[in-house]
Amino acid sequence: MLKLLLPAILSINLFANQIELSGTVISDNEKIITSRNMGYIKEVYVNEGSSVKKGDILYEIDSSNIDSNKKEIELNLQILQNQANNIELNLKRYKNLLAQDLVSLYEVEQMELNLTNTKNMINITKAKLDEIKTQYDYLKIKAPNDGLIIKKSVKAGELSMPAMPAFILTDLSSLLIKSDISEANLNDIKIGQEVDIEISSINFKDKGKISSIIPNTNGMTHSFVIKISFDKKDFNVYPGMYSKVLIDLKK
């Protein structure tokens, strides 16, 4: 009878020295992709679930608005340059007339001032033209890093606004497991502590380490959030996967 009870007692002691928690895989690097410019979306190149590399074009905005603004600035620049050329010709003529006392020094000085102001306007307009040319670089919105598109909020033909969320990109190389632990067990854990993790859907088992312990924003739960870093190796691990976390209380 004693022999039969002994395994049961050992089993109870084993589980008494461990905490089993439910967890969820999350990404530590999740980005909301937006555009800098307003305009209609010309083309969308990826969908939800698409894997992308850094620099891949996600979507493209039509250049019509920038084209029209650029043409307007180029026209203004041409007008100013023509005005400056005319002023320079007249200034040369007025200086000759001044030498003959046919015009006053004041008239020549006013014309020189007008030329200076016009050249300043030319420089300002050139700067505006350079600025608007750089906007073409932002019409093609690219992936800032490798990752997986987990949400898509745009379609071709829709109006894109600055800061309007278009995609959510999650980095699969920076994954964590997030779980809740009771306040009563807080003294049993510490940063850097090794734990056992399991993602049963893909038969993944390995060790992980507690990387952070965070108070829960809902104080009524009397629980804390823990995040666990781990190496996914060659397994296809994705955010949202269910996991188990086993914490050995003796460690």
Short mmCIF file of C-alpha atoms in Angstrom, two decimals:
data_model
loop_
_atom_site.label_atom_id
_atom_site.label_comp_id
_atom_site.label_asym_id
_atom_site.label_seq_id
_atom_site.Cartn_x
_atom_site.Cartn_y
_atom_site.Cartn_z
CA MET A 1 0.00 0.00 0.00
CA LEU A 2 2.89 2.33 0.85
CA LYS A 3 4.46 1.62 -2.56
CA LEU A 4 1.23 2.68 -4.30
CA LEU A 5 0.95 5.94 -2.38
CA LEU A 6 4.57 7.03 -2.90
CA PRO A 7 4.31 8.00 -6.63
CA ALA A 8 1.17 10.00 -5.90
CA ILE A 9 2.91 11.90 -3.09
CA LEU A 10 5.90 12.64 -5.36
CA SER A 11 3.56 13.89 -8.06
CA ILE A 12 1.82 16.26 -5.67
CA ASN A 13 5.17 17.61 -4.41
CA LEU A 14 6.37 18.14 -7.99
CA PHE A 15 3.39 20.26 -8.97
CA ALA A 16 3.51 22.10 -5.64
CA ASN A 17 6.98 23.31 -6.67
CA GLN A 18 5.82 24.65 -10.04
CA ILE A 19 3.44 27.27 -11.34
CA GLU A 20 1.79 26.66 -14.70
CA LEU A 21 0.69 29.83 -16.50
CA SER A 22 -1.12 30.48 -19.76
CA GLY A 23 0.69 32.82 -22.12
CA THR A 24 0.47 34.42 -25.54
CA VAL A 25 3.23 35.02 -28.05
CA ILE A 26 3.71 38.73 -28.80
CA SER A 27 6.16 40.77 -30.84
CA ASP A 28 8.46 43.19 -29.07
CA ASN A 29 8.73 45.23 -32.27
CA GLU A 30 5.36 46.05 -33.82
CA LYS A 31 5.06 49.08 -36.08
CA ILE A 32 2.11 51.03 -37.48
CA ILE A 33 2.92 51.97 -41.08
CA THR A 34 1.67 55.37 -42.29
CA SER A 35 2.40 57.83 -45.09
CA ARG A 36 3.77 61.37 -44.90
CA ASN A 37 1.82 62.69 -47.86
CA MET A 38 -1.84 63.05 -48.67
CA GLY A 39 -3.01 61.51 -51.93
CA TYR A 40 -4.93 58.71 -53.54
CA ILE A 41 -3.43 55.25 -53.21
CA LYS A 42 -2.16 54.12 -56.59
CA GLU A 43 -1.26 50.52 -55.75
CA VAL A 44 -1.12 48.18 -52.76
CA TYR A 45 1.51 45.46 -53.05
CA VAL A 46 0.98 43.33 -49.92
CA ASN A 47 -1.86 41.74 -47.97
CA GLU A 48 -2.46 40.51 -44.45
CA GLY A 49 -0.17 37.55 -43.86
CA SER A 50 2.47 38.72 -46.33
CA SER A 51 6.08 38.31 -45.26
CA VAL A 52 8.17 41.33 -46.22
CA LYS A 53 11.82 42.30 -46.23
CA LYS A 54 13.26 45.64 -45.18
CA GLY A 55 12.89 48.07 -48.10
CA ASP A 56 10.02 46.23 -49.81
CA ILE A 57 7.38 48.61 -51.22
CA LEU A 58 4.13 48.15 -49.31
CA TYR A 59 1.98 50.66 -51.17
CA GLU A 60 2.30 53.66 -53.47
CA ILE A 61 0.54 57.03 -53.51
CA ASP A 62 -0.41 58.78 -56.75
CA SER A 63 1.85 61.75 -57.53
CA SER A 64 -0.83 64.04 -59.06
CA ASN A 65 -0.91 66.46 -56.12
CA ILE A 66 2.86 66.80 -56.00
CA ASP A 67 3.05 67.12 -59.80
CA SER A 68 0.64 70.08 -59.82
CA ASN A 69 2.42 71.81 -56.92
CA LYS A 70 5.77 71.27 -58.60
CA LYS A 71 4.55 72.77 -61.88
CA GLU A 72 3.19 75.81 -60.05
CA ILE A 73 6.49 76.39 -58.25
CA GLU A 74 8.48 75.92 -61.46
CA LEU A 75 6.27 78.49 -63.19
CA ASN A 76 6.77 80.99 -60.35
CA LEU A 77 10.52 80.39 -60.51
CA GLN A 78 10.58 81.07 -64.25
CA ILE A 79 8.63 84.32 -63.75
CA LEU A 80 11.03 85.49 -61.04
CA GLN A 81 14.08 84.63 -63.15
CA ASN A 82 12.64 86.61 -66.08
CA GLN A 83 11.99 89.54 -63.75
CA ALA A 84 15.56 89.40 -62.46
CA ASN A 85 16.94 89.37 -66.01
CA ASN A 86 14.83 92.40 -66.95
CA ILE A 87 15.89 94.29 -63.81
CA GLU A 88 19.57 93.59 -64.54
CA LEU A 89 19.19 94.94 -68.08
CA ASN A 90 17.40 98.06 -66.83
CA LEU A 91 19.94 98.52 -64.04
CA LYS A 92 22.78 98.48 -66.53
CA ARG A 93 20.97 101.05 -68.65
CA TYR A 94 20.19 103.24 -65.62
CA LYS A 95 23.82 103.22 -64.52
CA ASN A 96 24.80 104.54 -67.94
CA LEU A 97 22.11 107.21 -67.64
CA LEU A 98 23.35 108.08 -64.14
CA ALA A 99 26.80 108.71 -65.55
CA GLN A 100 25.14 111.25 -67.86
CA ASP A 101 23.11 112.76 -64.99
CA LEU A 102 19.89 111.70 -66.74
CA VAL A 103 18.57 109.71 -63.73
CA SER A 104 19.02 110.10 -60.00
CA LEU A 105 21.16 107.95 -57.71
CA TYR A 106 18.00 107.15 -55.74
CA GLU A 107 16.41 105.53 -58.82
CA VAL A 108 19.49 103.35 -59.35
CA GLU A 109 19.58 102.33 -55.68
CA GLN A 110 15.88 101.41 -55.75
CA MET A 111 16.47 99.25 -58.79
CA GLU A 112 19.42 97.53 -57.08
CA LEU A 113 17.22 96.88 -54.03
CA ASN A 114 14.52 95.45 -56.29
CA LEU A 115 17.08 93.13 -57.90
CA THR A 116 18.29 91.93 -54.48
CA ASN A 117 14.74 91.22 -53.32
CA THR A 118 13.94 89.34 -56.52
CA LYS A 119 17.07 87.19 -56.20
CA ASN A 120 16.10 86.41 -52.60
CA MET A 121 12.68 85.29 -53.82
CA ILE A 122 14.38 83.11 -56.43
CA ASN A 123 16.43 81.38 -53.71
CA ILE A 124 13.32 80.83 -51.57
CA THR A 125 11.42 79.40 -54.54
CA LYS A 126 14.33 77.09 -55.42
CA ALA A 127 14.32 75.80 -51.84
CA LYS A 128 10.58 75.12 -52.13
CA LEU A 129 11.19 73.25 -55.38
CA ASP A 130 13.91 71.11 -53.76
CA GLU A 131 11.60 70.39 -50.84
CA ILE A 132 8.72 69.26 -53.02
CA LYS A 133 11.04 67.05 -55.08
CA THR A 134 11.96 65.15 -51.91
CA GLN A 135 8.27 64.35 -51.42
CA TYR A 136 8.46 61.97 -54.37
CA ASP A 137 10.68 59.75 -52.20
CA TYR A 138 7.80 59.31 -49.75
CA LEU A 139 5.20 58.25 -52.31
CA LYS A 140 6.49 54.69 -52.13
CA ILE A 141 5.98 53.51 -48.56
CA LYS A 142 8.54 50.84 -47.70
CA ALA A 143 8.92 48.27 -44.92
CA PRO A 144 11.26 49.60 -42.20
CA ASN A 145 12.34 46.06 -41.28
CA ASP A 146 11.71 42.39 -42.03
CA GLY A 147 8.42 41.12 -40.68
CA LEU A 148 4.85 39.97 -41.19
CA ILE A 149 1.87 42.12 -42.17
CA ILE A 150 -0.77 41.36 -39.53
CA LYS A 151 -3.25 44.10 -40.42
CA LYS A 152 -4.11 45.94 -43.63
CA SER A 153 -6.35 49.03 -43.59
CA VAL A 154 -5.94 50.48 -47.10
CA LYS A 155 -7.10 49.76 -50.64
CA ALA A 156 -6.11 51.10 -54.04
CA GLY A 157 -8.13 54.20 -54.92
CA GLU A 158 -8.67 55.29 -51.32
CA LEU A 159 -7.44 58.64 -50.03
CA SER A 160 -4.36 58.32 -47.84
CA MET A 161 -3.86 60.92 -45.12
CA PRO A 162 -0.67 61.64 -43.15
CA ALA A 163 -0.47 59.52 -39.99
CA MET A 164 -3.46 57.40 -41.08
CA PRO A 165 -2.67 53.75 -40.18
CA ALA A 166 -2.21 51.65 -43.32
CA PHE A 167 -0.56 48.47 -42.07
CA ILE A 168 0.66 46.87 -38.87
CA LEU A 169 4.03 45.18 -39.32
CA THR A 170 5.26 42.75 -36.70
CA ASP A 171 8.87 41.64 -36.36
CA LEU A 172 9.09 37.85 -36.10
CA SER A 173 12.71 37.99 -34.97
CA SER A 174 11.77 39.77 -31.76
CA LEU A 175 9.17 37.57 -30.08
CA LEU A 176 8.24 37.27 -26.42
CA ILE A 177 5.70 35.34 -24.38
CA LYS A 178 3.37 37.46 -22.29
CA SER A 179 1.58 36.03 -19.26
CA ASP A 180 -0.12 37.09 -16.02
CA ILE A 181 1.04 35.94 -12.61
CA SER A 182 -0.72 36.33 -9.29
CA GLU A 183 0.55 38.91 -6.84
CA ALA A 184 0.83 36.06 -4.31
CA ASN A 185 3.58 34.44 -6.44
CA LEU A 186 5.55 37.62 -7.05
CA ASN A 187 8.26 36.66 -4.55
CA ASP A 188 8.79 33.39 -6.44
CA ILE A 189 10.07 35.05 -9.62
CA LYS A 190 12.81 37.45 -10.67
CA ILE A 191 14.25 39.05 -13.80
CA GLY A 192 16.54 36.61 -15.63
CA GLN A 193 14.92 33.54 -14.09
CA GLU A 194 14.82 30.52 -16.40
CA VAL A 195 11.41 28.98 -17.12
CA ASP A 196 10.04 26.19 -19.29
CA ILE A 197 7.83 27.17 -22.21
CA GLU A 198 5.66 25.11 -24.51
CA ILE A 199 3.70 25.96 -27.66
CA SER A 200 1.74 22.77 -28.18
CA SER A 201 0.27 23.69 -31.59
CA ILE A 202 3.72 23.37 -33.18
CA ASN A 203 5.26 20.92 -30.68
CA PHE A 204 7.71 23.54 -29.48
CA LYS A 205 9.36 23.14 -26.08
CA ASP A 206 12.32 25.09 -24.80
CA LYS A 207 13.71 27.27 -22.05
CA GLY A 208 13.02 30.97 -21.74
CA LYS A 209 14.00 33.79 -19.38
CA ILE A 210 11.83 36.31 -17.59
CA SER A 211 12.80 39.64 -19.18
CA SER A 212 10.36 41.98 -17.43
CA ILE A 213 7.82 42.10 -14.60
CA ILE A 214 5.18 44.80 -15.00
CA PRO A 215 2.33 45.87 -12.70
CA ASN A 216 -1.08 45.23 -14.27
CA THR A 217 -2.88 48.41 -15.31
CA ASN A 218 -6.05 46.99 -13.78
CA GLY A 219 -5.33 47.12 -10.06
CA MET A 220 -8.42 45.06 -9.26
CA THR A 221 -6.83 41.90 -10.71
CA HIS A 222 -3.98 41.79 -8.16
CA SER A 223 -1.76 40.34 -10.84
CA PHE A 224 1.41 41.26 -12.69
CA VAL A 225 2.39 40.91 -16.34
CA ILE A 226 5.56 38.99 -17.08
CA LYS A 227 7.36 38.86 -20.42
CA ILE A 228 9.60 35.95 -21.33
CA SER A 229 12.32 36.00 -23.97
CA PHE A 230 13.12 32.84 -25.91
CA ASP A 231 14.80 31.53 -29.04
CA LYS A 232 12.26 30.26 -31.57
CA LYS A 233 15.03 28.45 -33.48
CA ASP A 234 13.68 27.21 -36.83
CA PHE A 235 10.07 26.92 -35.68
CA ASN A 236 7.32 28.97 -37.30
CA VAL A 237 6.26 30.93 -34.24
CA TYR A 238 3.74 33.76 -34.72
CA PRO A 239 2.21 36.42 -32.47
CA GLY A 240 -1.08 35.29 -30.96
CA MET A 241 -0.06 31.66 -30.44
CA TYR A 242 -1.11 30.08 -27.14
CA SER A 243 1.67 28.90 -24.87
CA LYS A 244 2.25 27.35 -21.47
CA VAL A 245 4.80 28.63 -19.00
CA LEU A 246 6.16 26.44 -16.20
CA ILE A 247 7.99 28.24 -13.42
CA ASP A 248 10.03 26.15 -11.01
CA LEU A 249 9.62 27.72 -7.59
CA LYS A 250 12.91 26.24 -6.39
CA LYS A 251 14.93 28.36 -8.83
#
